[in-house]
Amino acid sequence: MVELKAIELREVSLPLVRPFRTSFGEESGKRAILVRAIGDDVEGWGECVASEEPRYSEEWLDGAWMALERWMAPSVLGGEVKRPGDVVERVRWIRGQRMAKAAIEAAVLDVWLRKAGVSLSDYVSGVRDRVPCGVSVGIAPTAKAMLEEIRGYLAQGYRRIKMKIEPERDLAVVRAVREALPDTPLSVDANGAYTPADTPLFEALDELGLMMIEQPLDTEDLTEHAALQGRLRTPICLDESIRSARDALAAIGLGACRIINIKPGRVGGILEAKRVHDVAMRSRIPVWIGGMLETGVGRAANLALASMPGVTLPGDTSASDRYFPEDLTEPFVLSPDGTMAVPGGPGIGVDPLPGRLEACTVRASLIKP
Ligand code: SMG
Ligand code: MG
């Protein structure tokens, strides 16, 4: 049982080591909302992955802040939280806003687990203490620049390279990288930038021995993804289209994908992320844990999820130095064998460093019952 005294929101802003470009735009810095759930003697942390603008999904950072401050924190405060699942129940009346819901659930779950002395990895029935890591490479101006960046990551040990693609910067770049690196596990992620009319492009990509093609078509296009998957040997991996365990069931049933990328923010929480994992595992659909350029707070939770038994592919859980000159937590470090340690301490197992937190905070709000 957890009695919450207050919930604090903090917006943090961190420079990125290099801008991150996808088919929907470029991010040159990282803004995130951290949720701090303040219990009697323990505090817990969650990170909201809503981006500055509603491009990846309908949510955006300032909207998430308002939803958390005005409705979610007051709904969760007041009275005991009997089970971690209560958090999502109390905010169920608010439609959508999954990234904001996931952040508040994560913070309360972290308090809960710290009090119980249980790690998040154990709580989600994790089976490993190190996980294989991949890296997502933003769109670069030329194939040469992309290849150079990729070689740098491979030298560090990353086990899978995901290339972002967009119309006009797709086949030629991917082909050039594939020719230079014939044996590297490679995938592409379109972030929904194509339509069924682009099927010939995907048939050409199908010849390049990719591990998967991630979210080629629009979020809403489940039946279109199924038709495309029917024409390809390469597995389609769905990201944006999977917003719940129910979506996962529907997508698998339709044959819209053969792989799923799990992100707790996108599906509305860690508990729902576990349910997506369970649904996929029962259907023998491999999953991996995605990333939203999280600070160490969100990354710690992602690594815990990556320790679940059905997570059989390397994720976008990269080391701190791939994102930030300086992280908010002690940095996550990649081993030369391309794995990272799953935090083993209670809860998410890490805390923001107090000095870093102060230095990166741009606004804060304390909400009391
Ligand atoms: O955290 O390394 C990371 C980013 C991984 O490519 C990544 N995420 O569609 O999978 C995806 C994108 C979404 C990023 S939007 C900020
Ligand atoms: Mg993606």
mmCIF file of C-alpha atoms and ligand atoms in Angstrom:
data_model
loop_
_atom_site.group_PDB
_atom_site.id
_atom_site.type_symbol
_atom_site.label_atom_id
_atom_site.label_comp_id
_atom_site.label_asym_id
_atom_site.label_seq_id
_atom_site.Cartn_x
_atom_site.Cartn_y
_atom_site.Cartn_z
ATOM 1 C CA MET A 1 0.000 0.000 0.000
ATOM 2 C CA VAL A 2 1.314 3.461 -0.864
ATOM 3 C CA GLU A 3 0.184 6.765 0.652
ATOM 4 C CA LEU A 4 1.219 9.665 -1.557
ATOM 5 C CA LYS A 5 1.966 13.041 0.016
ATOM 6 C CA ALA A 6 2.445 14.911 -3.231
ATOM 7 C CA ILE A 7 3.335 14.635 -6.874
ATOM 8 C CA GLU A 8 5.920 16.907 -8.393
ATOM 9 C CA LEU A 9 6.260 17.607 -12.094
ATOM 10 C CA ARG A 10 9.542 18.814 -13.481
ATOM 11 C CA GLU A 11 10.271 19.760 -17.031
ATOM 12 C CA VAL A 12 13.892 19.122 -17.889
ATOM 13 C CA SER A 13 15.859 20.222 -20.925
ATOM 14 C CA LEU A 14 19.085 18.566 -22.066
ATOM 15 C CA PRO A 15 21.241 19.074 -25.146
ATOM 16 C CA LEU A 16 21.600 16.054 -27.455
ATOM 17 C CA VAL A 17 25.032 14.996 -28.720
ATOM 18 C CA ARG A 18 23.681 15.272 -32.277
ATOM 19 C CA PRO A 19 20.307 16.209 -33.747
ATOM 20 C CA PHE A 20 17.967 13.248 -34.312
ATOM 21 C CA ARG A 21 16.144 13.308 -37.635
ATOM 22 C CA THR A 22 13.197 11.089 -38.531
ATOM 23 C CA SER A 23 10.617 11.200 -41.331
ATOM 24 C CA PHE A 24 8.558 13.592 -39.209
ATOM 25 C CA GLY A 25 11.209 16.121 -38.278
ATOM 26 C CA GLU A 26 14.371 16.857 -36.376
ATOM 27 C CA GLU A 27 14.958 17.127 -32.638
ATOM 28 C CA SER A 28 18.038 19.036 -31.578
ATOM 29 C CA GLY A 29 17.479 18.996 -27.834
ATOM 30 C CA LYS A 30 15.575 16.851 -25.391
ATOM 31 C CA ARG A 31 12.697 18.152 -23.302
ATOM 32 C CA ALA A 32 10.956 15.742 -20.942
ATOM 33 C CA ILE A 33 8.548 15.810 -18.015
ATOM 34 C CA LEU A 34 9.700 13.908 -14.967
ATOM 35 C CA VAL A 35 7.059 12.825 -12.485
ATOM 36 C CA ARG A 36 8.201 12.467 -8.890
ATOM 37 C CA ALA A 37 5.776 10.601 -6.651
ATOM 38 C CA ILE A 38 6.446 11.516 -3.037
ATOM 39 C CA GLY A 39 5.507 8.842 -0.519
ATOM 40 C CA ASP A 40 6.002 8.817 3.269
ATOM 41 C CA ASP A 41 9.662 8.004 3.181
ATOM 42 C CA VAL A 42 10.298 6.996 -0.408
ATOM 43 C CA GLU A 43 10.192 8.801 -3.739
ATOM 44 C CA GLY A 44 9.621 7.316 -7.158
ATOM 45 C CA TRP A 45 10.306 8.560 -10.658
ATOM 46 C CA GLY A 46 8.653 8.330 -14.036
ATOM 47 C CA GLU A 47 9.442 10.000 -17.354
ATOM 48 C CA CYS A 48 6.891 11.228 -19.872
ATOM 49 C CA VAL A 49 8.033 10.610 -23.448
ATOM 50 C CA ALA A 50 5.706 13.071 -25.186
ATOM 51 C CA SER A 51 7.742 15.107 -27.661
ATOM 52 C CA GLU A 52 7.643 18.845 -28.091
ATOM 53 C CA GLU A 53 5.249 18.585 -31.041
ATOM 54 C CA PRO A 54 2.479 16.030 -31.727
ATOM 55 C CA ARG A 55 4.212 14.326 -34.655
ATOM 56 C CA TYR A 56 5.026 10.834 -33.394
ATOM 57 C CA SER A 57 1.555 10.616 -31.833
ATOM 58 C CA GLU A 58 -1.264 12.970 -30.817
ATOM 59 C CA GLU A 59 0.423 13.822 -27.528
ATOM 60 C CA TRP A 60 2.789 16.695 -26.968
ATOM 61 C CA LEU A 61 4.780 17.843 -23.992
ATOM 62 C CA ASP A 62 2.857 20.951 -22.961
ATOM 63 C CA GLY A 63 -0.448 19.098 -23.319
ATOM 64 C CA ALA A 64 0.882 16.232 -21.215
ATOM 65 C CA TRP A 65 1.997 18.716 -18.563
ATOM 66 C CA MET A 66 -1.495 20.210 -18.402
ATOM 67 C CA ALA A 67 -3.182 16.804 -18.284
ATOM 68 C CA LEU A 68 -0.845 15.639 -15.510
ATOM 69 C CA GLU A 69 -1.175 18.820 -13.461
ATOM 70 C CA ARG A 70 -4.871 19.465 -13.869
ATOM 71 C CA TRP A 71 -6.398 15.986 -13.902
ATOM 72 C CA MET A 72 -4.043 13.080 -13.443
ATOM 73 C CA ALA A 73 -2.091 14.047 -10.343
ATOM 74 C CA PRO A 74 -5.267 15.131 -8.457
ATOM 75 C CA SER A 75 -6.988 11.875 -9.481
ATOM 76 C CA VAL A 76 -4.109 9.756 -8.206
ATOM 77 C CA LEU A 77 -3.509 11.729 -4.988
ATOM 78 C CA GLY A 78 -5.773 11.293 -2.027
ATOM 79 C CA GLY A 79 -6.376 7.895 -0.500
ATOM 80 C CA GLU A 80 -4.182 4.868 -0.619
ATOM 81 C CA VAL A 81 -2.989 3.298 -3.819
ATOM 82 C CA LYS A 82 -3.771 -0.323 -3.030
ATOM 83 C CA ARG A 83 -2.199 -1.867 -6.086
ATOM 84 C CA PRO A 84 0.036 -0.438 -8.824
ATOM 85 C CA GLY A 85 -2.830 -1.101 -11.268
ATOM 86 C CA ASP A 86 -4.978 1.431 -9.348
ATOM 87 C CA VAL A 87 -3.137 4.332 -10.949
ATOM 88 C CA VAL A 88 -4.360 3.600 -14.450
ATOM 89 C CA GLU A 89 -7.850 2.891 -13.055
ATOM 90 C CA ARG A 90 -8.009 6.328 -11.440
ATOM 91 C CA VAL A 91 -7.085 8.096 -14.663
ATOM 92 C CA ARG A 92 -9.135 5.872 -16.939
ATOM 93 C CA TRP A 93 -11.829 8.551 -17.195
ATOM 94 C CA ILE A 94 -9.323 10.712 -19.123
ATOM 95 C CA ARG A 95 -9.318 9.677 -22.765
ATOM 96 C CA GLY A 96 -6.040 8.884 -24.466
ATOM 97 C CA GLN A 97 -3.014 10.767 -23.062
ATOM 98 C CA ARG A 98 -1.191 7.476 -22.746
ATOM 99 C CA MET A 99 2.287 8.948 -22.403
ATOM 100 C CA ALA A 100 1.196 11.143 -19.504
ATOM 101 C CA LYS A 101 -0.605 8.205 -17.867
ATOM 102 C CA ALA A 102 2.454 5.999 -18.293
ATOM 103 C CA ALA A 103 4.661 8.574 -16.567
ATOM 104 C CA ILE A 104 2.474 8.889 -13.473
ATOM 105 C CA GLU A 105 1.997 5.124 -13.279
ATOM 106 C CA ALA A 106 5.772 4.625 -13.522
ATOM 107 C CA ALA A 107 6.434 7.069 -10.675
ATOM 108 C CA VAL A 108 3.888 5.471 -8.333
ATOM 109 C CA LEU A 109 5.014 1.961 -9.265
ATOM 110 C CA ASP A 110 8.581 3.030 -8.481
ATOM 111 C CA VAL A 111 7.530 4.156 -4.972
ATOM 112 C CA TRP A 112 5.657 0.913 -4.526
ATOM 113 C CA LEU A 113 8.588 -1.264 -5.564
ATOM 114 C CA ARG A 114 11.170 0.720 -3.578
ATOM 115 C CA LYS A 115 9.044 0.265 -0.467
ATOM 116 C CA ALA A 116 8.792 -3.451 -1.169
ATOM 117 C CA GLY A 117 12.499 -3.717 -2.016
ATOM 118 C CA VAL A 118 11.716 -5.288 -5.392
ATOM 119 C CA SER A 119 13.375 -4.343 -8.687
ATOM 120 C CA LEU A 120 11.200 -3.430 -11.660
ATOM 121 C CA SER A 121 12.888 -6.215 -13.600
ATOM 122 C CA ASP A 122 11.791 -8.783 -11.016
ATOM 123 C CA TYR A 123 8.311 -7.251 -10.900
ATOM 124 C CA VAL A 124 7.825 -7.800 -14.644
ATOM 125 C CA SER A 125 9.260 -11.333 -14.350
ATOM 126 C CA GLY A 126 12.545 -10.416 -16.015
ATOM 127 C CA VAL A 127 14.876 -13.305 -16.734
ATOM 128 C CA ARG A 128 18.206 -11.618 -17.525
ATOM 129 C CA ASP A 129 20.502 -9.099 -15.908
ATOM 130 C CA ARG A 130 22.111 -7.926 -19.130
ATOM 131 C CA VAL A 131 20.322 -7.141 -22.386
ATOM 132 C CA PRO A 132 21.571 -6.859 -25.988
ATOM 133 C CA CYS A 133 21.376 -3.339 -27.376
ATOM 134 C CA GLY A 134 20.858 -1.798 -30.765
ATOM 135 C CA VAL A 135 20.942 1.789 -31.889
ATOM 136 C CA SER A 136 18.585 3.913 -33.959
ATOM 137 C CA VAL A 137 20.404 6.115 -36.452
ATOM 138 C CA GLY A 138 18.738 9.342 -37.532
ATOM 139 C CA ILE A 139 18.510 10.365 -41.177
ATOM 140 C CA ALA A 140 21.827 11.884 -42.274
ATOM 141 C CA PRO A 141 22.406 14.243 -45.209
ATOM 142 C CA THR A 142 24.282 11.597 -47.263
ATOM 143 C CA ALA A 143 24.738 7.824 -47.357
ATOM 144 C CA LYS A 144 28.428 8.387 -46.617
ATOM 145 C CA ALA A 145 27.655 10.318 -43.420
ATOM 146 C CA MET A 146 25.156 7.665 -42.345
ATOM 147 C CA LEU A 147 27.660 4.887 -42.956
ATOM 148 C CA GLU A 148 30.325 6.693 -40.986
ATOM 149 C CA GLU A 149 27.997 7.120 -38.021
ATOM 150 C CA ILE A 150 26.954 3.461 -38.237
ATOM 151 C CA ARG A 151 30.572 2.261 -38.292
ATOM 152 C CA GLY A 152 31.189 4.246 -35.115
ATOM 153 C CA TYR A 153 28.288 2.492 -33.354
ATOM 154 C CA LEU A 154 29.397 -0.937 -34.570
ATOM 155 C CA ALA A 155 32.878 -0.272 -33.211
ATOM 156 C CA GLN A 156 31.276 0.365 -29.815
ATOM 157 C CA GLY A 157 29.572 -3.034 -29.943
ATOM 158 C CA TYR A 158 25.937 -2.283 -30.842
ATOM 159 C CA ARG A 159 24.303 -5.460 -32.083
ATOM 160 C CA ARG A 160 21.697 -4.067 -34.441
ATOM 161 C CA ILE A 161 21.506 -0.909 -36.509
ATOM 162 C CA LYS A 162 18.170 0.707 -37.265
ATOM 163 C CA MET A 163 18.179 3.299 -40.015
ATOM 164 C CA LYS A 164 15.501 5.939 -40.146
ATOM 165 C CA ILE A 165 14.099 6.372 -43.651
ATOM 166 C CA GLU A 166 11.783 8.837 -45.383
ATOM 167 C CA PRO A 167 10.584 9.251 -48.960
ATOM 168 C CA GLU A 168 13.583 10.107 -51.173
ATOM 169 C CA ARG A 169 16.053 9.009 -48.505
ATOM 170 C CA ASP A 170 15.414 5.321 -48.481
ATOM 171 C CA LEU A 171 16.391 2.646 -50.967
ATOM 172 C CA ALA A 172 19.679 4.130 -52.246
ATOM 173 C CA VAL A 173 20.966 4.844 -48.725
ATOM 174 C CA VAL A 174 19.913 1.477 -47.328
ATOM 175 C CA ARG A 175 21.396 -0.321 -50.328
ATOM 176 C CA ALA A 176 24.712 1.530 -49.945
ATOM 177 C CA VAL A 177 24.869 0.633 -46.249
ATOM 178 C CA ARG A 178 23.917 -2.978 -46.947
ATOM 179 C CA GLU A 179 26.651 -3.278 -49.600
ATOM 180 C CA ALA A 180 29.267 -1.871 -47.236
ATOM 181 C CA LEU A 181 28.065 -3.998 -44.293
ATOM 182 C CA PRO A 182 26.750 -7.273 -45.741
ATOM 183 C CA ASP A 183 26.558 -9.126 -42.414
ATOM 184 C CA THR A 184 25.351 -6.427 -40.016
ATOM 185 C CA PRO A 185 21.867 -6.916 -38.532
ATOM 186 C CA LEU A 186 20.067 -3.965 -40.142
ATOM 187 C CA SER A 187 16.513 -2.669 -39.960
ATOM 188 C CA VAL A 188 14.675 0.427 -41.177
ATOM 189 C CA ASP A 189 12.025 2.611 -39.528
ATOM 190 C CA ALA A 190 9.753 4.819 -41.638
ATOM 191 C CA ASN A 191 7.594 6.240 -38.837
ATOM 192 C CA GLY A 192 4.549 5.798 -41.028
ATOM 193 C CA ALA A 193 5.787 7.989 -43.878
ATOM 194 C CA TYR A 194 4.578 5.790 -46.760
ATOM 195 C CA THR A 195 1.312 4.621 -48.314
ATOM 196 C CA PRO A 196 0.247 1.367 -49.985
ATOM 197 C CA ALA A 197 1.224 3.019 -53.292
ATOM 198 C CA ASP A 198 4.856 2.638 -52.152
ATOM 199 C CA THR A 199 4.648 -1.167 -52.169
ATOM 200 C CA PRO A 200 7.288 -1.418 -54.962
ATOM 201 C CA LEU A 201 9.773 0.399 -52.712
ATOM 202 C CA PHE A 202 9.187 -2.137 -49.931
ATOM 203 C CA GLU A 203 9.530 -4.997 -52.408
ATOM 204 C CA ALA A 204 12.944 -3.580 -53.338
ATOM 205 C CA LEU A 205 13.919 -3.235 -49.648
ATOM 206 C CA ASP A 206 12.747 -6.822 -49.215
ATOM 207 C CA GLU A 207 15.790 -7.925 -51.256
ATOM 208 C CA LEU A 208 18.284 -6.435 -48.791
ATOM 209 C CA GLY A 209 18.060 -9.001 -46.000
ATOM 210 C CA LEU A 210 16.739 -6.616 -43.351
ATOM 211 C CA MET A 211 15.743 -7.890 -39.915
ATOM 212 C CA MET A 212 12.513 -5.921 -40.140
ATOM 213 C CA ILE A 213 10.764 -2.919 -41.640
ATOM 214 C CA GLU A 214 9.300 -0.803 -38.839
ATOM 215 C CA GLN A 215 6.021 1.095 -39.198
ATOM 216 C CA PRO A 216 6.086 1.591 -42.971
ATOM 217 C CA LEU A 217 2.494 2.890 -43.178
ATOM 218 C CA ASP A 218 0.270 5.180 -41.145
ATOM 219 C CA THR A 219 -0.639 4.457 -37.516
ATOM 220 C CA GLU A 220 -4.254 3.700 -38.448
ATOM 221 C CA ASP A 221 -3.451 1.400 -41.397
ATOM 222 C CA LEU A 222 -3.719 -2.066 -39.830
ATOM 223 C CA THR A 223 -5.373 -3.791 -42.798
ATOM 224 C CA GLU A 224 -2.974 -2.053 -45.210
ATOM 225 C CA HIS A 225 -0.028 -3.309 -43.148
ATOM 226 C CA ALA A 226 -1.484 -6.813 -43.363
ATOM 227 C CA ALA A 227 -1.703 -6.551 -47.166
ATOM 228 C CA LEU A 228 1.873 -5.281 -47.366
ATOM 229 C CA GLN A 229 3.158 -7.984 -45.017
ATOM 230 C CA GLY A 230 1.551 -10.549 -47.317
ATOM 231 C CA ARG A 231 3.843 -9.387 -50.132
ATOM 232 C CA LEU A 232 7.099 -9.309 -48.134
ATOM 233 C CA ARG A 233 9.433 -11.919 -46.669
ATOM 234 C CA THR A 234 10.930 -9.291 -44.349
ATOM 235 C CA PRO A 235 8.912 -9.048 -41.123
ATOM 236 C CA ILE A 236 6.980 -5.835 -40.567
ATOM 237 C CA CYS A 237 7.426 -4.482 -37.038
ATOM 238 C CA LEU A 238 4.672 -2.231 -35.717
ATOM 239 C CA ASP A 239 5.446 0.666 -33.410
ATOM 240 C CA GLU A 240 2.971 3.603 -33.593
ATOM 241 C CA SER A 241 0.034 1.309 -34.521
ATOM 242 C CA ILE A 242 0.210 -0.665 -31.264
ATOM 243 C CA ARG A 243 -1.345 1.442 -28.489
ATOM 244 C CA SER A 244 -2.549 -1.356 -26.233
ATOM 245 C CA ALA A 245 -2.539 -5.124 -25.753
ATOM 246 C CA ARG A 246 -5.863 -5.083 -27.610
ATOM 247 C CA ASP A 247 -4.216 -3.437 -30.626
ATOM 248 C CA ALA A 248 -1.470 -6.069 -30.453
ATOM 249 C CA LEU A 249 -4.036 -8.864 -30.547
ATOM 250 C CA ALA A 250 -5.819 -7.269 -33.499
ATOM 251 C CA ALA A 251 -2.593 -6.668 -35.437
ATOM 252 C CA ILE A 252 -1.361 -10.207 -34.860
ATOM 253 C CA GLY A 253 -4.759 -11.652 -35.778
ATOM 254 C CA LEU A 254 -4.826 -9.672 -39.025
ATOM 255 C CA GLY A 255 -1.253 -10.602 -39.924
ATOM 256 C CA ALA A 256 -0.310 -6.916 -39.928
ATOM 257 C CA CYS A 257 3.097 -7.563 -38.340
ATOM 258 C CA ARG A 258 5.494 -10.319 -37.344
ATOM 259 C CA ILE A 259 7.391 -8.275 -34.750
ATOM 260 C CA ILE A 260 6.286 -5.662 -32.191
ATOM 261 C CA ASN A 261 8.231 -2.726 -30.753
ATOM 262 C CA ILE A 262 7.069 -2.120 -27.172
ATOM 263 C CA LYS A 263 7.249 1.338 -25.598
ATOM 264 C CA PRO A 264 5.566 1.833 -22.231
ATOM 265 C CA GLY A 265 4.699 5.467 -23.021
ATOM 266 C CA ARG A 266 2.941 4.588 -26.259
ATOM 267 C CA VAL A 267 0.752 1.917 -24.630
ATOM 268 C CA GLY A 268 -0.094 3.879 -21.479
ATOM 269 C CA GLY A 269 2.133 2.266 -18.899
ATOM 270 C CA ILE A 270 4.494 -0.419 -17.749
ATOM 271 C CA LEU A 271 1.662 -2.787 -16.805
ATOM 272 C CA GLU A 272 0.121 -2.492 -20.280
ATOM 273 C CA ALA A 273 3.579 -2.916 -21.837
ATOM 274 C CA LYS A 274 3.847 -6.209 -19.964
ATOM 275 C CA ARG A 275 0.426 -7.228 -21.307
ATOM 276 C CA VAL A 276 1.533 -6.455 -24.876
ATOM 277 C CA HIS A 277 4.585 -8.627 -24.231
ATOM 278 C CA ASP A 278 2.418 -11.449 -22.892
ATOM 279 C CA VAL A 279 -0.003 -11.322 -25.829
ATOM 280 C CA ALA A 280 2.895 -11.392 -28.305
ATOM 281 C CA MET A 281 4.674 -14.187 -26.489
ATOM 282 C CA ARG A 282 1.577 -16.366 -26.537
ATOM 283 C CA SER A 283 1.391 -15.816 -30.310
ATOM 284 C CA ARG A 284 5.151 -16.407 -30.735
ATOM 285 C CA ILE A 285 5.653 -12.869 -32.016
ATOM 286 C CA PRO A 286 9.113 -11.584 -31.053
ATOM 287 C CA VAL A 287 9.222 -8.200 -29.353
ATOM 288 C CA TRP A 288 11.841 -5.638 -28.432
ATOM 289 C CA ILE A 289 11.859 -2.470 -26.376
ATOM 290 C CA GLY A 290 11.873 0.799 -28.279
ATOM 291 C CA GLY A 291 13.159 4.166 -27.205
ATOM 292 C CA MET A 292 12.000 7.778 -27.158
ATOM 293 C CA LEU A 293 15.384 9.393 -26.490
ATOM 294 C CA GLU A 294 14.725 8.989 -22.777
ATOM 295 C CA THR A 295 16.934 10.329 -20.036
ATOM 296 C CA GLY A 296 18.354 7.779 -17.600
ATOM 297 C CA VAL A 297 15.028 7.720 -15.712
ATOM 298 C CA GLY A 298 13.004 6.348 -18.627
ATOM 299 C CA ARG A 299 15.929 4.272 -19.884
ATOM 300 C CA ALA A 300 16.178 2.418 -16.568
ATOM 301 C CA ALA A 301 12.550 1.296 -16.894
ATOM 302 C CA ASN A 302 13.083 0.312 -20.538
ATOM 303 C CA LEU A 303 16.049 -1.861 -19.584
ATOM 304 C CA ALA A 304 13.949 -3.594 -16.937
ATOM 305 C CA LEU A 305 11.271 -4.323 -19.551
ATOM 306 C CA ALA A 306 13.962 -5.599 -21.924
ATOM 307 C CA SER A 307 14.757 -8.323 -19.387
ATOM 308 C CA MET A 308 11.336 -9.983 -19.950
ATOM 309 C CA PRO A 309 11.499 -13.458 -21.485
ATOM 310 C CA GLY A 310 9.686 -12.670 -24.749
ATOM 311 C CA VAL A 311 12.037 -9.802 -25.586
ATOM 312 C CA THR A 312 14.235 -11.749 -27.965
ATOM 313 C CA LEU A 313 15.573 -8.956 -30.200
ATOM 314 C CA PRO A 314 18.011 -6.134 -29.370
ATOM 315 C CA GLY A 315 16.140 -2.897 -28.606
ATOM 316 C CA ASP A 316 16.670 0.834 -29.080
ATOM 317 C CA THR A 317 17.957 0.950 -25.503
ATOM 318 C CA SER A 318 21.285 2.639 -26.217
ATOM 319 C CA ALA A 319 23.902 4.022 -23.837
ATOM 320 C CA SER A 320 23.645 7.516 -22.325
ATOM 321 C CA ASP A 321 26.525 8.821 -24.476
ATOM 322 C CA ARG A 322 24.577 8.072 -27.650
ATOM 323 C CA TYR A 323 22.121 10.778 -26.592
ATOM 324 C CA PHE A 324 23.542 13.249 -24.108
ATOM 325 C CA PRO A 325 26.876 14.865 -23.284
ATOM 326 C CA GLU A 326 25.702 14.372 -19.679
ATOM 327 C CA ASP A 327 22.684 12.295 -18.592
ATOM 328 C CA LEU A 328 20.405 13.064 -15.637
ATOM 329 C CA THR A 329 21.384 9.860 -13.850
ATOM 330 C CA GLU A 330 24.666 8.008 -13.573
ATOM 331 C CA PRO A 331 25.362 7.163 -17.213
ATOM 332 C CA PHE A 332 24.250 3.875 -18.741
ATOM 333 C CA VAL A 333 27.277 2.312 -20.397
ATOM 334 C CA LEU A 334 27.448 -0.201 -23.253
ATOM 335 C CA SER A 335 29.819 -3.126 -22.784
ATOM 336 C CA PRO A 336 32.070 -4.003 -25.720
ATOM 337 C CA ASP A 337 29.902 -7.126 -26.209
ATOM 338 C CA GLY A 338 26.944 -4.868 -27.029
ATOM 339 C CA THR A 339 24.965 -5.451 -23.837
ATOM 340 C CA MET A 340 23.908 -3.202 -20.979
ATOM 341 C CA ALA A 341 23.214 -4.064 -17.369
ATOM 342 C CA VAL A 342 19.612 -4.136 -16.170
ATOM 343 C CA PRO A 343 19.398 -2.074 -12.964
ATOM 344 C CA GLY A 344 19.068 -4.475 -10.046
ATOM 345 C CA GLY A 345 18.156 -2.124 -7.180
ATOM 346 C CA PRO A 346 14.617 -1.578 -5.880
ATOM 347 C CA GLY A 347 12.199 0.080 -8.321
ATOM 348 C CA ILE A 348 13.856 1.466 -11.434
ATOM 349 C CA GLY A 349 17.164 1.230 -9.562
ATOM 350 C CA VAL A 350 18.440 4.720 -10.415
ATOM 351 C CA ASP A 351 17.816 8.305 -9.280
ATOM 352 C CA PRO A 352 18.341 11.607 -11.039
ATOM 353 C CA LEU A 353 21.565 13.145 -9.715
ATOM 354 C CA PRO A 354 20.391 16.105 -7.562
ATOM 355 C CA GLY A 355 22.804 18.619 -9.091
ATOM 356 C CA ARG A 356 21.998 17.538 -12.638
ATOM 357 C CA LEU A 357 18.284 17.649 -11.932
ATOM 358 C CA GLU A 358 18.507 21.225 -10.670
ATOM 359 C CA ALA A 359 20.694 22.292 -13.567
ATOM 360 C CA CYS A 360 18.335 20.804 -16.182
ATOM 361 C CA THR A 361 14.985 21.834 -14.647
ATOM 362 C CA VAL A 362 13.137 24.558 -16.537
ATOM 363 C CA ARG A 363 9.859 24.479 -14.575
ATOM 364 C CA ALA A 364 8.404 22.596 -11.644
ATOM 365 C CA SER A 365 4.995 22.185 -10.078
ATOM 366 C CA LEU A 366 4.092 20.543 -6.773
ATOM 367 C CA ILE A 367 0.612 19.075 -6.555
ATOM 368 C CA LYS A 368 -0.799 18.159 -3.140
ATOM 369 C CA PRO A 369 -3.962 16.221 -2.272
HETATM 370 O O1 SMG B 1 15.615 6.289 -27.889
HETATM 371 O O2 SMG B 1 17.182 5.692 -29.252
HETATM 372 C C1 SMG B 1 16.071 6.150 -29.017
HETATM 373 C C2 SMG B 1 15.217 6.568 -30.186
HETATM 374 C C3 SMG B 1 14.736 5.390 -30.931
HETATM 375 O O3 SMG B 1 14.147 5.628 -33.194
HETATM 376 C C4 SMG B 1 13.803 5.733 -32.046
HETATM 377 N N1 SMG B 1 12.580 6.152 -31.715
HETATM 378 O O4 SMG B 1 9.936 5.477 -33.974
HETATM 379 O O5 SMG B 1 11.131 4.156 -32.841
HETATM 380 C C5 SMG B 1 10.851 5.291 -33.183
HETATM 381 C C6 SMG B 1 11.619 6.503 -32.709
HETATM 382 C C7 SMG B 1 10.739 7.571 -32.195
HETATM 383 C C8 SMG B 1 11.491 8.747 -31.716
HETATM 384 S S1 SMG B 1 10.538 10.163 -31.599
HETATM 385 C C9 SMG B 1 11.401 11.098 -30.452
HETATM 386 MG MG MG B 2 9.659 3.441 -34.517
#
